[in-house]
mmCIF file of C-alpha atoms in Angstrom:
data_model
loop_
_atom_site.group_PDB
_atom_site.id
_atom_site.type_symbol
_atom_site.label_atom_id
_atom_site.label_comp_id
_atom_site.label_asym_id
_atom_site.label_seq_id
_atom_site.Cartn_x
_atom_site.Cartn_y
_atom_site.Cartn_z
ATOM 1 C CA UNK A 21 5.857 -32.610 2.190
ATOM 2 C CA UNK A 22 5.429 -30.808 5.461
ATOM 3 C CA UNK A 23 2.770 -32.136 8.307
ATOM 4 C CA UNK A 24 2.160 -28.730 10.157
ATOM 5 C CA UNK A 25 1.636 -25.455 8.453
ATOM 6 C CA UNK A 26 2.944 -22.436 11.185
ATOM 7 C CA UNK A 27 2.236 -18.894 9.303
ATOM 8 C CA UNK A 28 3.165 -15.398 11.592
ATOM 9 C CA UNK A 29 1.817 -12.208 10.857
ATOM 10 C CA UNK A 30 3.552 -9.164 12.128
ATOM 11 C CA UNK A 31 1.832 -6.108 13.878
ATOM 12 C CA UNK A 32 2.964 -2.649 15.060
ATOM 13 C CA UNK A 33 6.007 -1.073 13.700
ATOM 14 C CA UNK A 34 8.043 -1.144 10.231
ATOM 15 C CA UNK A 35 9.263 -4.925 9.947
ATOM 16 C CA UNK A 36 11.306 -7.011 7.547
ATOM 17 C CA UNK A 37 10.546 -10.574 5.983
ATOM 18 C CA UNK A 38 13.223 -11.830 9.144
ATOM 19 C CA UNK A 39 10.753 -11.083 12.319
ATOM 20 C CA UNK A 40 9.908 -14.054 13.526
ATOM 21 C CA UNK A 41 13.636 -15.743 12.524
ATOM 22 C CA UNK A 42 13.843 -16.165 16.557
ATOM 23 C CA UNK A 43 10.701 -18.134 16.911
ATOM 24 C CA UNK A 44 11.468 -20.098 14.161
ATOM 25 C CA UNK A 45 15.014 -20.481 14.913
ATOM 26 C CA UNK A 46 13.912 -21.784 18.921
ATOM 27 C CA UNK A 47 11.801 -24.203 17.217
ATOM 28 C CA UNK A 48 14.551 -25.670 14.597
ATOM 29 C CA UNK A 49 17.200 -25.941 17.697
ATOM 30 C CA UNK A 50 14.618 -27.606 19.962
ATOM 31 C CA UNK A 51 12.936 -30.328 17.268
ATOM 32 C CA UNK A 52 15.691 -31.342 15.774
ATOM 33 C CA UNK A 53 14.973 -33.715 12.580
ATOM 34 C CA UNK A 54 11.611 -33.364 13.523
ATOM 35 C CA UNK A 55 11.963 -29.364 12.202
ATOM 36 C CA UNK A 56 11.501 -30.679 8.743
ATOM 37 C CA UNK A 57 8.198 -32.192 9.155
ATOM 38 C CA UNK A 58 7.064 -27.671 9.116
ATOM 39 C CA UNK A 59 6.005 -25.624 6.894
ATOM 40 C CA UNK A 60 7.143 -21.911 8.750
ATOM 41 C CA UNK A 61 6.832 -18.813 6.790
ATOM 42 C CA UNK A 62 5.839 -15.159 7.760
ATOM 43 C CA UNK A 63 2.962 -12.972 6.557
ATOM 44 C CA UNK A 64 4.356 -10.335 4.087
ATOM 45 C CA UNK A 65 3.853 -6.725 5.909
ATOM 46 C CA UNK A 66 1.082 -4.263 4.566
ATOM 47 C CA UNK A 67 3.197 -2.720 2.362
ATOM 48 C CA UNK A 68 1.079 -1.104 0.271
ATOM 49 C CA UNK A 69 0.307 2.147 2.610
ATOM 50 C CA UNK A 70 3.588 1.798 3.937
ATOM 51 C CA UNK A 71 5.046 4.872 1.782
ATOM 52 C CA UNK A 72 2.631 6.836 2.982
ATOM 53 C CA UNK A 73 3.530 6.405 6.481
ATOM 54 C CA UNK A 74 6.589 7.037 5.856
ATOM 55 C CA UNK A 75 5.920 10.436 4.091
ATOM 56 C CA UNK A 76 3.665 11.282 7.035
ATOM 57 C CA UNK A 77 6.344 10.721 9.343
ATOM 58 C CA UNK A 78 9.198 12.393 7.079
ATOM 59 C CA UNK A 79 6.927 15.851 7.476
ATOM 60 C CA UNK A 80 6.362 15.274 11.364
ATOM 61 C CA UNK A 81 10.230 15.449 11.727
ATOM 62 C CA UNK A 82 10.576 18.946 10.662
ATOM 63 C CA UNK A 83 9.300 19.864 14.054
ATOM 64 C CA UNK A 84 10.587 19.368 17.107
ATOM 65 C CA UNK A 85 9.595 16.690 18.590
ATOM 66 C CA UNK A 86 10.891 13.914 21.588
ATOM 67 C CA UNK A 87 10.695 10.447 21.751
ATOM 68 C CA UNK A 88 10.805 9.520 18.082
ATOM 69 C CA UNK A 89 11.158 5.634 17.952
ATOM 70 C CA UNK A 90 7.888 5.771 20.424
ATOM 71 C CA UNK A 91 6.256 8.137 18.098
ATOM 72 C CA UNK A 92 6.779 6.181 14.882
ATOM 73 C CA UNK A 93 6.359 2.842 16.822
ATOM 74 C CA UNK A 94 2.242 4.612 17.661
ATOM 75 C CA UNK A 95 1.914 6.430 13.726
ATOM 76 C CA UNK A 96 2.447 2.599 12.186
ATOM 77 C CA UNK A 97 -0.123 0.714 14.358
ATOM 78 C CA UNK A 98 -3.010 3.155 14.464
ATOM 79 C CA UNK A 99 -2.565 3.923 10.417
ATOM 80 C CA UNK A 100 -2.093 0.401 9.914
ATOM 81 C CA UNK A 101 -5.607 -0.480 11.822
ATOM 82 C CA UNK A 102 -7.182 3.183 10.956
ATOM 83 C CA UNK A 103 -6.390 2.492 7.243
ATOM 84 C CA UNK A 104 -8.468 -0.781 7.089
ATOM 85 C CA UNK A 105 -11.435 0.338 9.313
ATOM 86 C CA UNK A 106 -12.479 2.561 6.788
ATOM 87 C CA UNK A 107 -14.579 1.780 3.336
ATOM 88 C CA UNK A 108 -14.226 -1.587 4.348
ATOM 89 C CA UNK A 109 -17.170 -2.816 1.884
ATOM 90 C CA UNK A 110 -15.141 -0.905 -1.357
ATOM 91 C CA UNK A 111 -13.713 -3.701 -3.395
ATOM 92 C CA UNK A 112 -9.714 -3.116 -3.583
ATOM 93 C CA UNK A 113 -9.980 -1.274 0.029
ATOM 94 C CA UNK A 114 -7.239 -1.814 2.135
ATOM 95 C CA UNK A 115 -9.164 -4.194 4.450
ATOM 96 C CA UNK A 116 -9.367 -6.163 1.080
ATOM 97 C CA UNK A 117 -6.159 -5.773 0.112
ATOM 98 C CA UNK A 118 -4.638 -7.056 3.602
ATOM 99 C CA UNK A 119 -6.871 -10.192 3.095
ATOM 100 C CA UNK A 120 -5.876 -10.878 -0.400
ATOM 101 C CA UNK A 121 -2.048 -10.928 1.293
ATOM 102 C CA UNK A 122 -3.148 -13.432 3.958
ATOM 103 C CA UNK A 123 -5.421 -15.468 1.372
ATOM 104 C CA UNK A 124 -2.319 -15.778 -1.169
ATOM 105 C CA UNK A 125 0.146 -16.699 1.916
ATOM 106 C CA UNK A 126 -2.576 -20.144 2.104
ATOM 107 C CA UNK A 127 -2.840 -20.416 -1.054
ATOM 108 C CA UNK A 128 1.162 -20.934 -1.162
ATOM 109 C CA UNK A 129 1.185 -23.077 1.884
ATOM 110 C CA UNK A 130 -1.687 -25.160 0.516
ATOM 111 C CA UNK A 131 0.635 -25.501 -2.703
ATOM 112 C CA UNK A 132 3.237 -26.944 -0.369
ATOM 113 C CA UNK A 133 1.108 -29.285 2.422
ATOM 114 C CA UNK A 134 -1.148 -31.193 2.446
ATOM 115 C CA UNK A 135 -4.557 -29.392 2.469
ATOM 116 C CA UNK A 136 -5.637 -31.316 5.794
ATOM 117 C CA UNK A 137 -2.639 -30.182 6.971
ATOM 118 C CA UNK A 138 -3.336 -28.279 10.217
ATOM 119 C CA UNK A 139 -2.156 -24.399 10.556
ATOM 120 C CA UNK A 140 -0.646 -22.791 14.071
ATOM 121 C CA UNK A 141 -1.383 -18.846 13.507
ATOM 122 C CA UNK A 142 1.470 -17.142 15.412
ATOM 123 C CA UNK A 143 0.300 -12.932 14.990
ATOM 124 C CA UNK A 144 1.169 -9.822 17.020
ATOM 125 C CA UNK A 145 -0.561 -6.499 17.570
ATOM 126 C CA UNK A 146 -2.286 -5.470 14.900
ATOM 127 C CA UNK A 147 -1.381 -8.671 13.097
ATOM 128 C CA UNK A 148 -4.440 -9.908 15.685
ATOM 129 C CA UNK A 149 -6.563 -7.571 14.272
ATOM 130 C CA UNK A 150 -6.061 -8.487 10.630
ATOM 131 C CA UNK A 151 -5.968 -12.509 11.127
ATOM 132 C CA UNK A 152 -9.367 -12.016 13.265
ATOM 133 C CA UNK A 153 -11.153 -10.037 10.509
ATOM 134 C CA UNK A 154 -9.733 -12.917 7.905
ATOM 135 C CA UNK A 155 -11.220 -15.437 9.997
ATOM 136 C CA UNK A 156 -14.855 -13.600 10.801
ATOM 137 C CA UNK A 157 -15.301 -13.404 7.206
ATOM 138 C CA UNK A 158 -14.401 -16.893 7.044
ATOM 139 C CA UNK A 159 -16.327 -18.101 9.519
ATOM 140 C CA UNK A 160 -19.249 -16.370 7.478
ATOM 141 C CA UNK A 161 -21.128 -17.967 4.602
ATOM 142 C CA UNK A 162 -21.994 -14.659 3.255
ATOM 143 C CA UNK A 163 -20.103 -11.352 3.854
ATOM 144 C CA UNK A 164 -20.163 -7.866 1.744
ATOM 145 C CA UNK A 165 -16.420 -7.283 2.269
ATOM 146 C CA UNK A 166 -13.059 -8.692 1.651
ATOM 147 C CA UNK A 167 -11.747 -11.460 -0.117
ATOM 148 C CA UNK A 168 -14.835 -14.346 1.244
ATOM 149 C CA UNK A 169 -17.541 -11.779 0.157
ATOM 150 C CA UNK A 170 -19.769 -13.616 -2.936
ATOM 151 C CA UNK A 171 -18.828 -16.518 -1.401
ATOM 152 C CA UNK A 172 -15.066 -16.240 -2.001
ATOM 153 C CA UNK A 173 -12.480 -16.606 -5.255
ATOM 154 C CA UNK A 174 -13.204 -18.097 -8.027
ATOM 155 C CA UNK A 175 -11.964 -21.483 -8.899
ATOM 156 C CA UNK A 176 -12.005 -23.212 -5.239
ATOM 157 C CA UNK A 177 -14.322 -25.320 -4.828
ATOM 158 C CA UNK A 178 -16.993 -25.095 -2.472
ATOM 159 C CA UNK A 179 -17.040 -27.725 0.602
ATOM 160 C CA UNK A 180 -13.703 -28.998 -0.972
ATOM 161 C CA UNK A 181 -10.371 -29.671 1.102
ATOM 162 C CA UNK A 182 -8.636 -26.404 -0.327
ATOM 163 C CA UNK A 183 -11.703 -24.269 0.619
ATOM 164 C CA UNK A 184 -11.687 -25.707 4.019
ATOM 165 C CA UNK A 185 -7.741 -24.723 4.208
ATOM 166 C CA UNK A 186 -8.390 -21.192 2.586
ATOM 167 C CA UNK A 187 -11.128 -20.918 5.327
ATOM 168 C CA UNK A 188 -8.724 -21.570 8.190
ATOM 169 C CA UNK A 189 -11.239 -24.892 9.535
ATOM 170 C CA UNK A 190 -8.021 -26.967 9.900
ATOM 171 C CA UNK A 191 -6.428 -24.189 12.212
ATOM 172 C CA UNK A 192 -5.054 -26.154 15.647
ATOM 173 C CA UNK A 193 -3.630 -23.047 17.603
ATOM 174 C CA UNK A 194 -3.677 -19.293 16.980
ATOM 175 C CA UNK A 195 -1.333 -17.173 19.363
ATOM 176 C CA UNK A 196 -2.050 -13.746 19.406
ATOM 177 C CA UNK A 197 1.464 -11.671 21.237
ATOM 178 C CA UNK A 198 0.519 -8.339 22.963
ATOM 179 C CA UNK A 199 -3.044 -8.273 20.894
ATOM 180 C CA UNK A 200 -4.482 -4.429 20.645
ATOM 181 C CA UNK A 201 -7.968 -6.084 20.129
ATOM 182 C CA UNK A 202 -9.371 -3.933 23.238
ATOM 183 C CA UNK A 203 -8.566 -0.780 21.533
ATOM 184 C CA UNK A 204 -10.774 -1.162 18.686
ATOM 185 C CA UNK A 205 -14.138 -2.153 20.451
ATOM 186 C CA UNK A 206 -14.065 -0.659 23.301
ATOM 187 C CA UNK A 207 -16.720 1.695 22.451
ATOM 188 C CA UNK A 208 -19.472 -1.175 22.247
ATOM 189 C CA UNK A 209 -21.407 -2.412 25.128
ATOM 190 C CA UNK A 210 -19.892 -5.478 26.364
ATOM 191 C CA UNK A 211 -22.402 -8.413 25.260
ATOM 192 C CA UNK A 212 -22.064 -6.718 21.444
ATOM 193 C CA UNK A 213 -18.530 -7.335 21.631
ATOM 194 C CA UNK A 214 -17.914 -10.616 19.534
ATOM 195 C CA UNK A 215 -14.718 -12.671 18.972
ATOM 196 C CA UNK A 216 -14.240 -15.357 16.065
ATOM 197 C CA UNK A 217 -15.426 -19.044 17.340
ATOM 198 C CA UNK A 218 -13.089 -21.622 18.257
ATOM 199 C CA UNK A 219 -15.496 -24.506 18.499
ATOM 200 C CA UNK A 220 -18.575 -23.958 16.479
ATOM 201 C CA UNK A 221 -18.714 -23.366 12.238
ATOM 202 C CA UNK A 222 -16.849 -25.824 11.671
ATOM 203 C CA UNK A 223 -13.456 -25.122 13.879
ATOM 204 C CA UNK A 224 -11.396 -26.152 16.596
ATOM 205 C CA UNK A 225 -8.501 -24.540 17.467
ATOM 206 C CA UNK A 226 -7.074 -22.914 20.698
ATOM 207 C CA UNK A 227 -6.331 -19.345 21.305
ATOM 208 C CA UNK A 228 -3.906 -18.820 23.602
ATOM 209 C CA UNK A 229 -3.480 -15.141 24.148
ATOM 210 C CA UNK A 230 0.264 -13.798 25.583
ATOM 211 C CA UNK A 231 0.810 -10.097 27.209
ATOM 212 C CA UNK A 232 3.641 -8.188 29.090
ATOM 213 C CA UNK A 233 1.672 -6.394 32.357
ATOM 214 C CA UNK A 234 3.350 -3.187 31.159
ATOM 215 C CA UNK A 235 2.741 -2.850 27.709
ATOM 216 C CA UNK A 236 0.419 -0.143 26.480
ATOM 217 C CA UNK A 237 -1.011 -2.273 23.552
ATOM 218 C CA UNK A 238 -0.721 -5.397 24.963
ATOM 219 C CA UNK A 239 -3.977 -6.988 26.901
ATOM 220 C CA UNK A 240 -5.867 -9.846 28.171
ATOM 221 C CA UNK A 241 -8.473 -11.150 26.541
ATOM 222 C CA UNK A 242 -10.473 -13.236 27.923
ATOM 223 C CA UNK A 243 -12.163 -10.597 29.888
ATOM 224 C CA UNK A 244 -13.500 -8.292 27.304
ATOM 225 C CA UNK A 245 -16.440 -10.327 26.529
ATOM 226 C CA UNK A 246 -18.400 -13.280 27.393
ATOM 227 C CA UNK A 247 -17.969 -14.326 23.796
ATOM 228 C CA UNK A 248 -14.014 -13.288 24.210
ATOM 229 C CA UNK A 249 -13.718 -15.576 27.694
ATOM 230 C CA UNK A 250 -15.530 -18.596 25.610
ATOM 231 C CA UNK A 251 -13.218 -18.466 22.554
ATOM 232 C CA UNK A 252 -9.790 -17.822 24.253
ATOM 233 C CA UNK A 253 -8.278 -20.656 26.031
ATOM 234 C CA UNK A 254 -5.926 -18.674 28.378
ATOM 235 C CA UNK A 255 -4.017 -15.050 28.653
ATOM 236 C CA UNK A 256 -0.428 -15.566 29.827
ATOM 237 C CA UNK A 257 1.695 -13.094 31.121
ATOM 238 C CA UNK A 258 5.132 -13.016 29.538
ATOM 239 C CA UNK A 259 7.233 -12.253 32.829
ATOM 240 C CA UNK A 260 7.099 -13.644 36.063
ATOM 241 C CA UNK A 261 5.002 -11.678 38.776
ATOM 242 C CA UNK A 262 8.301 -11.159 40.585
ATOM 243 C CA UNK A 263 9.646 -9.762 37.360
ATOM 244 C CA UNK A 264 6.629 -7.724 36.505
ATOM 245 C CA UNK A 265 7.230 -6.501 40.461
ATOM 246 C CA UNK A 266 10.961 -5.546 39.622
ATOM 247 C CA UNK A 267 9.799 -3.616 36.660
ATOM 248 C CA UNK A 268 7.617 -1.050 38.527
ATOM 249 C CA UNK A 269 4.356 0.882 37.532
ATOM 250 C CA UNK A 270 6.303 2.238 34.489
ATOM 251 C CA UNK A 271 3.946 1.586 30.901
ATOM 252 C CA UNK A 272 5.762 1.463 27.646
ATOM 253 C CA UNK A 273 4.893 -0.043 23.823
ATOM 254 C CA UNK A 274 6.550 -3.029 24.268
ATOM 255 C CA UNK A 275 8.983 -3.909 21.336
ATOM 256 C CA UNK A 276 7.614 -6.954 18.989
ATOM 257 C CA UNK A 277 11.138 -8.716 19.035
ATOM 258 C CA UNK A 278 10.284 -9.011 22.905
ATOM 259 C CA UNK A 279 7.611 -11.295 22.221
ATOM 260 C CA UNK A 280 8.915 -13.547 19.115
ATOM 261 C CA UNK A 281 11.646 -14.252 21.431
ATOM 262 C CA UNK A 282 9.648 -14.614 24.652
ATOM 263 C CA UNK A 283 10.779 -18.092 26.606
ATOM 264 C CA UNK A 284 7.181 -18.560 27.739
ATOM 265 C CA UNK A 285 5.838 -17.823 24.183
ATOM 266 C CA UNK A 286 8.397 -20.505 22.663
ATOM 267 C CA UNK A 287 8.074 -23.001 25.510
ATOM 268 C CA UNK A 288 4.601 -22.884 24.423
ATOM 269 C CA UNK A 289 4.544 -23.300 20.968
ATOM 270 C CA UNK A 290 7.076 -25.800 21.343
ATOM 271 C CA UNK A 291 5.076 -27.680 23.774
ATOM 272 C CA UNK A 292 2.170 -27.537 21.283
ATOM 273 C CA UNK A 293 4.048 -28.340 18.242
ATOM 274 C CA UNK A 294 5.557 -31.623 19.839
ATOM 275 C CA UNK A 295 1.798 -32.840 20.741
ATOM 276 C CA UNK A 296 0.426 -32.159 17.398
ATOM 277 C CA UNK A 297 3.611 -33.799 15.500
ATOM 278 C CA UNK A 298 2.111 -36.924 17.864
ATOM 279 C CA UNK A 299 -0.823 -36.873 15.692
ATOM 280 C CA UNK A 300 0.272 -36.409 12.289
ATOM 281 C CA UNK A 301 1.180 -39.478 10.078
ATOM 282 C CA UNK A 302 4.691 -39.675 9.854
ATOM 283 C CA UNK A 303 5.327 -40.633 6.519
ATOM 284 C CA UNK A 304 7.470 -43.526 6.039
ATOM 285 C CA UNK A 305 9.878 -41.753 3.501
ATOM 286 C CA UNK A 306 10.548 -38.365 3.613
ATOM 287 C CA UNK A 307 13.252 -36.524 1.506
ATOM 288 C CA UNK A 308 15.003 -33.312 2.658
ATOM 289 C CA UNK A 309 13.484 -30.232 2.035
ATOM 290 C CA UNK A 310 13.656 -26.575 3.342
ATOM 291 C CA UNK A 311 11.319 -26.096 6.039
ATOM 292 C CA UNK A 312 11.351 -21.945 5.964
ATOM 293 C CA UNK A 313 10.286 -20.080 3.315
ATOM 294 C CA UNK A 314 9.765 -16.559 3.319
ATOM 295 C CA UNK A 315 6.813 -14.940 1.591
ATOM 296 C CA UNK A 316 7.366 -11.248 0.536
ATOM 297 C CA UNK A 317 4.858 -9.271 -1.519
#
């Protein structure tokens, strides 16, 4: 039985069950025997408006048009966060849909782990977005939308361990890569503009928020808000100033496999991992298992 749960949640762009292989992979080499005291598996994508995407950008193509990949790359995130921002409140909406995903990936690792176990969130882009609305609703006794609204599934028990799991409380670190969270609440005036808690309902985790300087969906947090600045530990910049210098002015969408294989990103996580393998019982007999499973809807 694994000691750490680590669950990554994919944003912008059309991605296989494989993203985060690199993180994990970083992780395996630099732990060692240790590797097998994780639980590592990765988010299934929102596949169920994927084909429509697709068919949207199948009849863009007949016309004439430059810089595909970036194109495609921008239709994915914005319908992917469009798509959920809307009839949020229906039952079997597609904000309710993308939590029943992320509520079934915990209910496997919960399956798997101990349900004290505690949980490192690794997310990008638009991944942010849909981990952060899973956890306000958590965070929430009573909601009128997704899958914690009526006080969440049947058959968990209120106040017990499992709940507590399902509801995130024994989340450690959440690391949101090049986090769009800007875009979508921009239009509010600053002191409306609320992130989740990371020491108060319960929790105690810490956010530690990772951007390239140049990338168009990729942004700082912590100064958004004055709730934003309280809940996130730290924004780091994934290349050096004298790197970002080297680069020039130029903006671009920076590609997601940039940041699951970012060396400050790993060194990070790493880092983190090691300290929180300190204070985990090591149990005194442990039997082989497979540490990475794959969760694909």
């Amino acid at each position: 039985m694994a000691d750490i749960v680590i669950l990554a949640a994919a944003g912008m762009g059309a991605v296989d069950n494989t993203f985060a292989k690199p993180l994990f992979s970083a992780l395996e080499t630099e732990l060692g025997e240790e590797w097998s005291r994780l639980y590592c598996a990765e988010l299934p994508g929102l596949e169920h408006f994927q084909s429509n995407i697709e068919r949207t950008f199948e009849s863009m193509q007949k016309r004439e048009l430059d810089f595909l990949r970036a194109r495609k790359y921008l239709l994915l995130g914005m319908s992917q966060t469009a798509a959920q921002s809307g009839n949020v409140d229906r039952r079997d909406s597609n904000y309710e849909k993308t939590q029943r995903e992320i509520y079934a990936a915990l209910a496997k690792a919960a399956d798997e782990v101990d349900e004290r176990a505690p949980v490192i969130l690794v997310s990008h882009s638009v991944g942010c977005i849909n981990l952060s609305n899973y956890l306000w609703d958590a965070q929430r006794p009573n909601v009128s939308c997704g899958v914690w609204r009526d006080g969440g599934p049947a058959g968990v028990h209120k106040g017990s361990a499992r709940e507590r799991f399902l509801r995130l409380k024994t989340l450690s670190h959440w690391y949101t890569l090049g986090s769009t969270m800007p875009l979508w609440c921009s239009d509010r005036p600053r002191e409306q503009i609320q992130a989740v808690t990371s020491n108060t309902r319960g929790y105690n985790f810490r956010w530690k928020n990772f951007y390239h300087p140049n990338d168009l969906f990729g942004w700082p947090l912590k100064p958004l808000s004055p709730s934003y600045n309280q809940a996130v530990c730290r924004d780091y910049e994934t290349c050096s100033l004298s790197d970002h210098g080297a680069l020039g002015s130029v903006a671009f969408p920076s590609p997601p496999e940039d940041y699951w294989r970012n060396p400050i990103v790993v060194e990070q996580l790493i880092e983190d991992v090691r300290s929180l393998l300190k204070t985990v019982n090591k149990p005194a007999h442990r039997h082989p298992q497979p540490s990475q499973q794959a969760l694909a809807v």
